[in-house]
Amino acid sequence: MTTTATPARPAQPTRHYDAQALWQKDKDHFIHPFTDYSLFHDKGCDLITDSDGIYVEDVHGNRFIDGIAGLWCVNVGHGRAEIGQAMAEQATRMAYFSTFNNLSNAPAAELAAKLANLAPAHLNHVFYSCGGSAANDATIRLVHYVFNRLGKPDKKRILSRRNAYHGTTYLAASLTGIESNNWDFDTLDHLVTHLSEANLYRRPEGMSEADYCDQLVAELEETIERLGADNIAAFIAEPIMGAGGVLMAPKGYHARIQAVCRAHQILYIADEVVTGFGRLGHFFASEEVFDTRPDIINVAKGLSSGYAPLGATLISDDLFEVLGTPQRQGGVLSTGFTYSGHPVSCAAALANIEIMEREGICANVREVGPYLEQKLKTLAGHATVGDVRGSHFMLAIENVADKATKALLPVEARVGDRVAAEAQKRGLIIRPVGHLNIISPPLIWDREVVDRVVAILDEAYAATTASLKADGFL
């Protein structure tokens, strides 16, 4: 397939922006998420105004390769006319109507059936939300409800992991184990216990991968014994930890963790908000890649390729048997959102999935992904590149001060920001996360694009090394 070309969009009307006025409005009024306000108050933000295929364009007309797929999500690429048309047709036919109280709509019903068809065979029921954080929040509420209905009201605690990312709504933020995410924010610590992250790069010195897996599984078993299985409802995990650093677990980890959970009647929840919908070469990675059969899988992001907000919780037949049984005369499943199963968002997702299937986008990831991994590893010769890790179209570079000790550069060196800025000067947007740089592109990159991207990164790292030396950090 030709991966970087997308069907031509209808001609768009020319839009002229007053760049300075727009920048000022944004700086004065838009509270940006995950933004360093010590810089924002002076510098404001770069305004992205246009996009097409693998490219985005800023308000000044500068064109960049999108190396982060918007935010892990624009999987089929930008400007896909089919998705916009599906949304427009649905919006003019019926933009919205409630799905409460025995009402539904055609796109929500069609999408639920399609997701059940794509997912592992036992996951046949879909609860809709508006994004990944909301999906994780809703999931925990449903899990607690299930155990209440089963006469086990003490099974409330959720096991998560340090450096996990599950969102920023109140409960999802509590599940999230990235310490800096919750600085000066409150969390629901009485509900969540964090175990060690699975991080092959920073496992104990000299420990084999197999022994490291044993250690992590033993920690779970010890935690269950300490807290009591009757007090633990579920274990939640990203197959590959995303915002926490694209952390790779040892081989067999997820299957073994699930087996321990199952032995103690603890539900296993896979947060596939990032890994789902093709990023690892499959619509769902849990069973195909990691040999697990989660009780629940949560998705968002690539579900609609970011064209409309949408999240979904896929629930097993066994759990639905409990959820779908009225708890008392006149009782209802009293949870949900105004926009659960929003018809325009569901129409976007259906069009997105149709493109993915028609164009063989998952197959493209399976073919090009290993090439991207291989080419990125050629950056290892640069002074600060300590680790290049991840899988397929979900990758990260960890920057260090010393490769032998894996010691980090000081925070004030802002190494991730430096690399990202140098890449952007050269026409590529990647994501800085502290000392990391993340590459999570649209799934339509081909080998030629990979070569261009790695050439840019090679120059960006050379320039970063020079600037770090000039500033006394190396």
CSV table of C-alpha atoms in Angstrom, one decimal:
chain,number,residue,atom,x,y,z
A,1,MET,CA,0.0,0.0,0.0
A,2,THR,CA,1.0,3.6,-0.5
A,3,THR,CA,1.1,4.7,3.1
A,4,THR,CA,1.9,8.4,2.9
A,5,ALA,CA,-0.7,9.4,0.3
A,6,THR,CA,-4.2,9.8,1.4
A,7,PRO,CA,-7.2,10.4,-0.8
A,8,ALA,CA,-7.4,14.0,-1.9
A,9,ARG,CA,-9.6,16.2,0.2
A,10,PRO,CA,-12.2,18.5,-1.3
A,11,ALA,CA,-10.6,21.9,-1.8
A,12,GLN,CA,-10.7,23.9,1.4
A,13,PRO,CA,-11.6,27.5,1.6
A,14,THR,CA,-8.6,29.7,2.2
A,15,ARG,CA,-8.3,30.8,5.8
A,16,HIS,CA,-6.3,33.8,6.8
A,17,TYR,CA,-5.3,34.2,10.4
A,18,ASP,CA,-3.9,37.1,12.3
A,19,ALA,CA,-1.1,35.1,13.8
A,20,GLN,CA,-0.2,37.5,16.5
A,21,ALA,CA,-3.8,38.1,17.6
A,22,LEU,CA,-4.6,34.4,17.6
A,23,TRP,CA,-1.4,33.7,19.7
A,24,GLN,CA,-2.5,36.4,22.2
A,25,LYS,CA,-6.0,35.0,22.5
A,26,ASP,CA,-4.7,31.6,23.1
A,27,LYS,CA,-2.2,32.8,25.8
A,28,ASP,CA,-4.7,35.0,27.5
A,29,HIS,CA,-7.6,32.5,27.7
A,30,PHE,CA,-6.8,28.9,27.0
A,31,ILE,CA,-5.7,26.8,30.0
A,32,HIS,CA,-3.5,24.2,28.3
A,33,PRO,CA,-3.0,20.7,29.8
A,34,PHE,CA,0.5,19.5,30.6
A,35,THR,CA,2.0,22.9,30.1
A,36,ASP,CA,5.0,24.5,31.9
A,37,TYR,CA,3.5,27.9,32.9
A,38,SER,CA,6.9,29.2,33.8
A,39,LEU,CA,7.5,29.3,30.1
A,40,PHE,CA,4.0,29.7,28.7
A,41,HIS,CA,3.4,33.1,30.2
A,42,ASP,CA,6.1,34.5,28.1
A,43,LYS,CA,6.3,32.2,25.1
A,44,GLY,CA,2.7,31.1,24.6
A,45,CYS,CA,2.1,28.1,22.3
A,46,ASP,CA,2.8,27.1,18.7
A,47,LEU,CA,-0.5,27.2,16.9
A,48,ILE,CA,-1.2,24.3,14.6
A,49,THR,CA,-3.9,25.3,12.1
A,50,ASP,CA,-3.9,22.8,9.2
A,51,SER,CA,-3.1,19.2,8.6
A,52,ASP,CA,-3.0,16.6,5.8
A,53,GLY,CA,-1.8,13.0,5.8
A,54,ILE,CA,1.4,12.8,7.8
A,55,TYR,CA,1.8,16.5,8.0
A,56,VAL,CA,0.6,19.4,10.1
A,57,GLU,CA,1.1,23.1,9.5
A,58,ASP,CA,1.4,26.0,11.9
A,59,VAL,CA,-0.2,29.5,11.8
A,60,HIS,CA,2.8,30.8,10.0
A,61,GLY,CA,2.6,28.2,7.2
A,62,ASN,CA,5.5,26.1,8.5
A,63,ARG,CA,5.0,22.4,7.6
A,64,PHE,CA,6.0,19.5,9.9
A,65,ILE,CA,6.0,15.7,9.8
A,66,ASP,CA,3.7,14.7,12.7
A,67,GLY,CA,5.8,12.3,14.8
A,68,ILE,CA,3.2,11.9,17.6
A,69,ALA,CA,-0.1,11.3,15.7
A,70,GLY,CA,-1.7,14.3,17.4
A,71,LEU,CA,-1.3,12.6,20.8
A,72,TRP,CA,-1.0,8.8,20.1
A,73,CYS,CA,-4.3,9.0,18.2
A,74,VAL,CA,-4.5,10.2,14.6
A,75,ASN,CA,-3.8,6.7,13.4
A,76,VAL,CA,-5.1,6.9,9.8
A,77,GLY,CA,-3.6,10.3,9.2
A,78,HIS,CA,-4.9,13.8,9.0
A,79,GLY,CA,-7.6,15.1,6.7
A,80,ARG,CA,-9.3,11.9,5.8
A,81,ALA,CA,-12.4,13.1,3.8
A,82,GLU,CA,-14.3,9.9,4.4
A,83,ILE,CA,-14.4,10.5,8.2
A,84,GLY,CA,-15.3,14.1,7.9
A,85,GLN,CA,-18.1,13.2,5.5
A,86,ALA,CA,-19.4,10.5,7.7
A,87,MET,CA,-19.5,12.9,10.6
A,88,ALA,CA,-21.2,15.6,8.6
A,89,GLU,CA,-23.9,13.2,7.2
A,90,GLN,CA,-24.7,12.0,10.7
A,91,ALA,CA,-24.7,15.5,12.1
A,92,THR,CA,-27.2,16.7,9.5
A,93,ARG,CA,-29.4,13.6,9.9
A,94,MET,CA,-29.3,13.4,13.7
A,95,ALA,CA,-26.5,15.0,15.6
A,96,TYR,CA,-27.6,13.9,19.0
A,97,PHE,CA,-30.2,12.1,21.0
A,98,SER,CA,-30.1,10.4,24.4
A,99,THR,CA,-29.1,6.8,24.8
A,100,PHE,CA,-30.6,6.7,28.3
A,101,ASN,CA,-33.9,4.8,29.2
A,102,ASN,CA,-34.1,2.3,26.4
A,103,LEU,CA,-33.1,4.7,23.6
A,104,SER,CA,-30.3,4.2,21.1
A,105,ASN,CA,-29.0,5.3,17.7
A,106,ALA,CA,-27.8,3.5,14.6
A,107,PRO,CA,-24.0,4.4,14.7
A,108,ALA,CA,-23.7,3.4,18.4
A,109,ALA,CA,-25.4,0.0,17.8
A,110,GLU,CA,-23.3,-0.6,14.6
A,111,LEU,CA,-20.1,0.3,16.4
A,112,ALA,CA,-20.8,-1.8,19.4
A,113,ALA,CA,-21.3,-4.8,17.2
A,114,LYS,CA,-18.1,-4.1,15.2
A,115,LEU,CA,-16.0,-3.7,18.3
A,116,ALA,CA,-17.4,-7.0,19.7
A,117,ASN,CA,-16.4,-8.6,16.3
A,118,LEU,CA,-12.8,-7.2,16.4
A,119,ALA,CA,-12.2,-7.9,20.1
A,120,PRO,CA,-11.2,-11.2,21.8
A,121,ALA,CA,-14.2,-13.5,21.6
A,122,HIS,CA,-15.4,-13.2,25.2
A,123,LEU,CA,-15.7,-9.4,25.1
A,124,ASN,CA,-19.1,-8.7,23.5
A,125,HIS,CA,-20.5,-5.7,25.4
A,126,VAL,CA,-19.5,-2.1,25.1
A,127,PHE,CA,-20.0,0.9,27.5
A,128,TYR,CA,-19.3,4.2,25.8
A,129,SER,CA,-17.6,7.2,27.3
A,130,CYS,CA,-15.9,10.4,25.9
A,131,GLY,CA,-12.2,9.5,26.2
A,132,GLY,CA,-9.6,7.4,27.9
A,133,SER,CA,-9.7,9.0,31.3
A,134,ALA,CA,-13.5,8.7,31.4
A,135,ALA,CA,-13.3,5.1,30.2
A,136,ASN,CA,-11.0,4.1,33.1
A,137,ASP,CA,-13.1,6.0,35.6
A,138,ALA,CA,-16.3,4.4,34.4
A,139,THR,CA,-14.7,1.0,34.4
A,140,ILE,CA,-13.7,1.1,38.0
A,141,ARG,CA,-17.2,2.3,39.0
A,142,LEU,CA,-18.7,-0.7,37.1
A,143,VAL,CA,-16.2,-3.1,38.7
A,144,HIS,CA,-17.1,-2.0,42.1
A,145,TYR,CA,-20.8,-2.3,41.2
A,146,VAL,CA,-20.2,-5.9,40.0
A,147,PHE,CA,-18.6,-7.0,43.3
A,148,ASN,CA,-21.3,-5.2,45.3
A,149,ARG,CA,-23.9,-7.2,43.3
A,150,LEU,CA,-21.9,-10.4,43.9
A,151,GLY,CA,-22.1,-9.9,47.7
A,152,LYS,CA,-18.4,-8.9,48.0
A,153,PRO,CA,-18.5,-5.2,49.0
A,154,ASP,CA,-15.0,-5.2,50.4
A,155,LYS,CA,-13.4,-5.9,47.0
A,156,LYS,CA,-12.7,-2.3,46.2
A,157,ARG,CA,-8.9,-1.7,46.0
A,158,ILE,CA,-7.4,-1.4,42.5
A,159,LEU,CA,-3.8,-2.4,41.8
A,160,SER,CA,-2.0,-0.2,39.4
A,161,ARG,CA,1.7,0.5,38.8
A,162,ARG,CA,4.2,3.2,39.3
A,163,ASN,CA,4.7,5.3,36.1
A,164,ALA,CA,1.4,4.0,34.7
A,165,TYR,CA,-0.8,6.5,32.9
A,166,HIS,CA,-4.5,6.0,33.0
A,167,GLY,CA,-5.8,9.6,32.8
A,168,THR,CA,-6.4,12.8,34.8
A,169,THR,CA,-10.0,12.6,35.9
A,170,TYR,CA,-10.1,12.2,39.7
A,171,LEU,CA,-10.1,8.4,39.9
A,172,ALA,CA,-8.1,7.9,36.7
A,173,ALA,CA,-5.5,10.3,38.1
A,174,SER,CA,-5.3,8.1,41.2
A,175,LEU,CA,-4.7,5.1,39.1
A,176,THR,CA,-1.9,7.0,37.3
A,177,GLY,CA,1.4,6.3,38.9
A,178,ILE,CA,3.5,9.0,37.4
A,179,GLU,CA,4.5,11.0,40.5
A,180,SER,CA,4.9,14.4,38.8
A,181,ASN,CA,1.4,14.1,37.3
A,182,ASN,CA,-0.1,14.5,40.8
A,183,TRP,CA,2.1,17.1,42.4
A,184,ASP,CA,-0.2,19.3,44.5
A,185,PHE,CA,-3.3,17.4,43.3
A,186,ASP,CA,-5.3,15.1,45.6
A,187,THR,CA,-5.7,11.4,44.9
A,188,LEU,CA,-7.9,8.6,46.2
A,189,ASP,CA,-5.1,6.7,47.9
A,190,HIS,CA,-7.4,4.5,49.9
A,191,LEU,CA,-8.6,2.9,46.7
A,192,VAL,CA,-5.4,2.4,44.8
A,193,THR,CA,-2.1,0.6,45.5
A,194,HIS,CA,0.8,1.0,43.1
A,195,LEU,CA,3.2,-1.8,42.4
A,196,SER,CA,6.6,-1.5,40.6
A,197,GLU,CA,6.5,-0.6,36.9
A,198,ALA,CA,7.8,-3.2,34.5
A,199,ASN,CA,10.9,-1.5,33.1
A,200,LEU,CA,13.4,-3.7,31.4
A,201,TYR,CA,16.0,-0.9,30.8
A,202,ARG,CA,16.2,-0.1,34.5
A,203,ARG,CA,15.8,-3.6,36.0
A,204,PRO,CA,18.4,-4.4,38.8
A,205,GLU,CA,21.9,-4.6,37.5
A,206,GLY,CA,22.9,-8.1,36.4
A,207,MET,CA,19.4,-9.5,36.6
A,208,SER,CA,18.2,-11.6,33.7
A,209,GLU,CA,14.9,-10.8,32.0
A,210,ALA,CA,13.4,-14.1,33.4
A,211,ASP,CA,14.5,-13.4,36.9
A,212,TYR,CA,13.1,-9.8,36.6
A,213,CYS,CA,9.7,-11.2,35.6
A,214,ASP,CA,9.8,-13.6,38.6
A,215,GLN,CA,10.5,-10.6,40.9
A,216,LEU,CA,7.6,-8.6,39.5
A,217,VAL,CA,5.2,-11.5,39.8
A,218,ALA,CA,6.4,-12.2,43.4
A,219,GLU,CA,5.7,-8.6,44.3
A,220,LEU,CA,2.1,-9.0,43.1
A,221,GLU,CA,1.7,-12.2,45.1
A,222,GLU,CA,3.1,-10.6,48.2
A,223,THR,CA,0.9,-7.5,47.8
A,224,ILE,CA,-2.2,-9.7,47.5
A,225,GLU,CA,-1.2,-11.6,50.6
A,226,ARG,CA,-0.6,-8.3,52.5
A,227,LEU,CA,-3.9,-6.6,51.4
A,228,GLY,CA,-6.0,-9.7,51.2
A,229,ALA,CA,-7.6,-10.9,48.0
A,230,ASP,CA,-11.1,-10.2,49.4
A,231,ASN,CA,-10.2,-6.5,49.4
A,232,ILE,CA,-8.8,-6.3,45.8
A,233,ALA,CA,-11.2,-5.8,42.9
A,234,ALA,CA,-8.8,-5.5,39.9
A,235,PHE,CA,-5.4,-5.0,38.5
A,236,ILE,CA,-5.1,-2.4,35.6
A,237,ALA,CA,-2.2,-2.2,33.2
A,238,GLU,CA,-1.2,-0.8,29.9
A,239,PRO,CA,0.3,-3.5,27.7
A,240,ILE,CA,3.2,-1.1,27.1
A,241,MET,CA,3.4,1.8,29.5
A,242,GLY,CA,2.9,4.9,27.4
A,243,ALA,CA,3.3,8.4,28.9
A,244,GLY,CA,5.4,6.8,31.7
A,245,GLY,CA,8.2,6.2,29.3
A,246,VAL,CA,7.1,3.5,26.8
A,247,LEU,CA,8.2,0.9,29.3
A,248,MET,CA,8.6,-2.6,28.1
A,249,ALA,CA,7.8,-5.5,30.4
A,250,PRO,CA,9.8,-8.8,30.4
A,251,LYS,CA,8.5,-11.6,28.2
A,252,GLY,CA,5.5,-13.4,29.6
A,253,TYR,CA,4.8,-10.8,32.3
A,254,HIS,CA,1.2,-9.9,31.4
A,255,ALA,CA,0.1,-13.5,31.0
A,256,ARG,CA,1.6,-14.4,34.4
A,257,ILE,CA,0.1,-11.4,36.1
A,258,GLN,CA,-3.3,-12.3,34.7
A,259,ALA,CA,-2.9,-15.9,36.0
A,260,VAL,CA,-2.2,-14.7,39.5
A,261,CYS,CA,-5.2,-12.3,39.4
A,262,ARG,CA,-7.5,-15.0,38.1
A,263,ALA,CA,-6.4,-17.4,40.9
A,264,HIS,CA,-7.5,-14.8,43.4
A,265,GLN,CA,-10.7,-13.6,41.7
A,266,ILE,CA,-9.1,-10.3,40.8
A,267,LEU,CA,-10.2,-8.8,37.5
A,268,TYR,CA,-7.6,-8.0,34.9
A,269,ILE,CA,-8.2,-4.7,33.1
A,270,ALA,CA,-6.1,-3.9,30.0
A,271,ASP,CA,-5.8,-0.1,29.3
A,272,GLU,CA,-5.4,-0.2,25.5
A,273,VAL,CA,-6.1,3.5,25.0
A,274,VAL,CA,-2.7,3.8,23.3
A,275,THR,CA,-1.9,0.2,22.1
A,276,GLY,CA,-5.4,-0.4,20.6
A,277,PHE,CA,-6.4,0.2,17.0
A,278,GLY,CA,-3.2,-0.6,15.2
A,279,ARG,CA,-0.3,1.0,17.1
A,280,LEU,CA,1.3,-2.5,17.6
A,281,GLY,CA,-0.1,-3.9,14.4
A,282,HIS,CA,-3.5,-5.2,15.7
A,283,PHE,CA,-6.8,-3.7,16.6
A,284,PHE,CA,-6.3,-5.1,20.1
A,285,ALA,CA,-2.9,-6.1,21.4
A,286,SER,CA,-3.8,-7.9,24.6
A,287,GLU,CA,-4.5,-11.4,23.1
A,288,GLU,CA,-2.6,-11.1,19.8
A,289,VAL,CA,0.6,-9.7,21.2
A,290,PHE,CA,0.7,-10.4,24.9
A,291,ASP,CA,-1.3,-13.7,25.2
A,292,THR,CA,-3.8,-12.3,27.7
A,293,ARG,CA,-7.6,-12.4,27.8
A,294,PRO,CA,-8.6,-9.4,29.9
A,295,ASP,CA,-11.9,-9.2,31.7
A,296,ILE,CA,-12.1,-5.7,30.4
A,297,ILE,CA,-10.4,-3.7,27.7
A,298,ASN,CA,-10.5,0.1,27.6
A,299,VAL,CA,-10.0,2.0,24.3
A,300,ALA,CA,-10.1,5.6,23.0
A,301,LYS,CA,-7.7,7.6,20.9
A,302,GLY,CA,-7.2,5.4,17.8
A,303,LEU,CA,-10.8,4.2,18.0
A,304,SER,CA,-11.8,7.4,16.1
A,305,SER,CA,-8.3,8.4,15.1
A,306,GLY,CA,-8.9,11.5,17.2
A,307,TYR,CA,-11.5,12.9,14.7
A,308,ALA,CA,-14.1,13.0,17.5
A,309,PRO,CA,-13.9,12.4,21.3
A,310,LEU,CA,-14.8,8.8,22.1
A,311,GLY,CA,-13.9,6.1,24.6
A,312,ALA,CA,-15.2,2.6,25.1
A,313,THR,CA,-15.1,-0.1,27.8
A,314,LEU,CA,-15.3,-3.7,26.4
A,315,ILE,CA,-16.8,-6.0,29.0
A,316,SER,CA,-16.7,-9.8,29.2
A,317,ASP,CA,-19.8,-11.9,28.9
A,318,ASP,CA,-19.4,-13.0,32.5
A,319,LEU,CA,-19.3,-9.5,33.9
A,320,PHE,CA,-22.2,-8.4,31.7
A,321,GLU,CA,-24.3,-11.2,33.2
A,322,VAL,CA,-24.0,-9.3,36.5
A,323,LEU,CA,-24.3,-5.8,35.0
A,324,GLY,CA,-27.4,-6.8,33.0
A,325,THR,CA,-29.4,-8.2,35.8
A,326,PRO,CA,-31.5,-5.6,37.6
A,327,GLN,CA,-30.4,-5.3,41.2
A,328,ARG,CA,-34.0,-4.6,42.5
A,329,GLN,CA,-37.5,-3.8,41.4
A,330,GLY,CA,-37.4,-0.6,39.4
A,331,GLY,CA,-33.6,-0.5,39.5
A,332,VAL,CA,-31.5,0.7,36.6
A,333,LEU,CA,-27.8,0.7,35.7
A,334,SER,CA,-27.6,4.2,36.9
A,335,THR,CA,-24.3,5.3,35.4
A,336,GLY,CA,-23.4,6.9,32.0
A,337,PHE,CA,-22.8,10.1,30.3
A,338,THR,CA,-24.9,12.5,28.3
A,339,TYR,CA,-22.7,11.7,25.3
A,340,SER,CA,-22.5,7.9,25.8
A,341,GLY,CA,-22.7,6.5,22.3
A,342,HIS,CA,-22.7,10.0,20.7
A,343,PRO,CA,-23.9,9.3,17.1
A,344,VAL,CA,-21.4,11.7,15.4
A,345,SER,CA,-18.4,10.2,17.3
A,346,CYS,CA,-19.6,6.7,16.6
A,347,ALA,CA,-20.0,7.5,12.9
A,348,ALA,CA,-16.4,8.8,12.9
A,349,ALA,CA,-15.2,5.5,14.5
A,350,LEU,CA,-17.0,3.4,12.0
A,351,ALA,CA,-15.5,5.3,9.1
A,352,ASN,CA,-12.1,5.1,10.8
A,353,ILE,CA,-12.3,1.3,11.2
A,354,GLU,CA,-13.4,0.9,7.6
A,355,ILE,CA,-10.3,2.8,6.4
A,356,MET,CA,-8.1,0.7,8.6
A,357,GLU,CA,-9.5,-2.5,7.2
A,358,ARG,CA,-9.7,-1.4,3.6
A,359,GLU,CA,-6.1,-0.1,3.5
A,360,GLY,CA,-4.5,-2.8,5.6
A,361,ILE,CA,-3.1,-0.3,8.1
A,362,CYS,CA,-2.4,-2.9,10.8
A,363,ALA,CA,-0.4,-4.9,8.2
A,364,ASN,CA,1.5,-1.7,7.4
A,365,VAL,CA,2.4,-1.3,11.0
A,366,ARG,CA,3.6,-4.9,11.2
A,367,GLU,CA,5.8,-4.4,8.2
A,368,VAL,CA,7.1,-0.9,8.7
A,369,GLY,CA,7.2,-0.9,12.6
A,370,PRO,CA,10.2,-3.2,12.9
A,371,TYR,CA,12.0,-1.1,10.3
A,372,LEU,CA,11.3,2.1,12.4
A,373,GLU,CA,12.6,0.3,15.5
A,374,GLN,CA,15.8,-0.8,13.7
A,375,LYS,CA,16.5,2.7,12.2
A,376,LEU,CA,15.9,4.5,15.5
A,377,LYS,CA,18.4,2.3,17.2
A,378,THR,CA,21.1,3.7,14.9
A,379,LEU,CA,20.9,6.9,17.0
A,380,ALA,CA,22.6,5.0,19.9
A,381,GLY,CA,25.9,6.5,18.9
A,382,HIS,CA,24.9,9.9,20.2
A,383,ALA,CA,26.2,10.8,23.6
A,384,THR,CA,22.9,11.1,25.4
A,385,VAL,CA,21.0,8.2,23.8
A,386,GLY,CA,20.8,5.6,26.6
A,387,ASP,CA,17.9,3.5,25.4
A,388,VAL,CA,15.7,3.2,22.3
A,389,ARG,CA,12.7,1.0,23.2
A,390,GLY,CA,9.1,0.2,22.4
A,391,SER,CA,7.4,-1.7,19.7
A,392,HIS,CA,6.2,-1.0,16.2
A,393,PHE,CA,4.7,2.6,16.1
A,394,MET,CA,5.1,3.2,19.9
A,395,LEU,CA,8.7,4.1,20.7
A,396,ALA,CA,10.8,6.2,23.0
A,397,ILE,CA,14.3,7.4,23.4
A,398,GLU,CA,15.6,7.8,26.9
A,399,ASN,CA,18.3,10.4,27.3
A,400,VAL,CA,21.0,10.0,29.9
A,401,ALA,CA,24.2,11.8,31.1
A,402,ASP,CA,26.1,8.5,31.4
A,403,LYS,CA,25.4,5.4,29.4
A,404,ALA,CA,27.2,3.1,31.7
A,405,THR,CA,25.5,4.2,34.9
A,406,LYS,CA,22.2,5.3,33.2
A,407,ALA,CA,22.4,8.5,35.3
A,408,LEU,CA,20.1,11.2,34.1
A,409,LEU,CA,21.0,14.8,33.2
A,410,PRO,CA,19.8,17.4,35.6
A,411,VAL,CA,16.2,18.6,35.2
A,412,GLU,CA,17.4,22.1,34.3
A,413,ALA,CA,19.2,20.7,31.2
A,414,ARG,CA,15.7,20.1,29.7
A,415,VAL,CA,17.2,17.5,27.4
A,416,GLY,CA,13.9,16.2,26.0
A,417,ASP,CA,12.8,19.7,25.2
A,418,ARG,CA,16.1,20.5,23.5
A,419,VAL,CA,15.9,17.4,21.2
A,420,ALA,CA,12.2,18.2,20.4
A,421,ALA,CA,13.0,21.8,19.6
A,422,GLU,CA,16.0,20.8,17.3
A,423,ALA,CA,13.7,18.3,15.5
A,424,GLN,CA,11.0,20.9,15.1
A,425,LYS,CA,13.5,23.4,13.5
A,426,ARG,CA,14.1,20.7,10.9
A,427,GLY,CA,10.5,19.9,10.2
A,428,LEU,CA,9.5,17.1,12.6
A,429,ILE,CA,7.3,17.2,15.7
A,430,ILE,CA,8.1,14.7,18.5
A,431,ARG,CA,7.0,14.7,22.1
A,432,PRO,CA,9.3,15.6,25.0
A,433,VAL,CA,8.5,14.1,28.4
A,434,GLY,CA,11.1,15.1,30.8
A,435,HIS,CA,14.3,13.3,29.9
A,436,LEU,CA,12.4,11.2,27.2
A,437,ASN,CA,11.4,11.8,23.6
A,438,ILE,CA,8.5,9.8,22.3
A,439,ILE,CA,7.7,8.9,18.7
A,440,SER,CA,4.2,7.6,18.1
A,441,PRO,CA,3.3,8.5,14.5
A,442,PRO,CA,0.3,8.1,12.3
A,443,LEU,CA,0.2,4.5,11.2
A,444,ILE,CA,0.5,5.4,7.5
A,445,TRP,CA,4.3,6.1,7.6
A,446,ASP,CA,6.3,4.1,5.0
A,447,ARG,CA,10.1,3.3,4.9
A,448,GLU,CA,10.9,6.4,3.0
A,449,VAL,CA,9.3,8.6,5.7
A,450,VAL,CA,11.1,6.6,8.4
A,451,ASP,CA,14.4,7.3,6.7
A,452,ARG,CA,13.6,11.1,6.5
A,453,VAL,CA,12.6,11.1,10.2
A,454,VAL,CA,15.7,9.3,11.4
A,455,ALA,CA,17.9,11.7,9.4
A,456,ILE,CA,16.2,14.6,11.1
A,457,LEU,CA,16.7,13.1,14.5
A,458,ASP,CA,20.3,12.3,13.8
A,459,GLU,CA,20.9,16.1,13.1
A,460,ALA,CA,18.7,17.1,16.1
A,461,TYR,CA,20.8,14.9,18.5
A,462,ALA,CA,24.1,16.2,17.2
A,463,ALA,CA,22.8,19.8,17.7
A,464,THR,CA,21.5,18.9,21.2
A,465,THR,CA,24.8,17.3,22.2
A,466,ALA,CA,26.6,20.5,21.1
A,467,SER,CA,24.3,22.7,23.1
A,468,LEU,CA,24.5,20.6,26.2
A,469,LYS,CA,28.3,20.8,26.0
A,470,ALA,CA,28.2,24.5,25.5
A,471,ASP,CA,26.0,24.9,28.5
A,472,GLY,CA,28.2,22.7,30.7
A,473,PHE,CA,25.8,19.8,31.1
A,474,LEU,CA,28.1,17.3,29.3
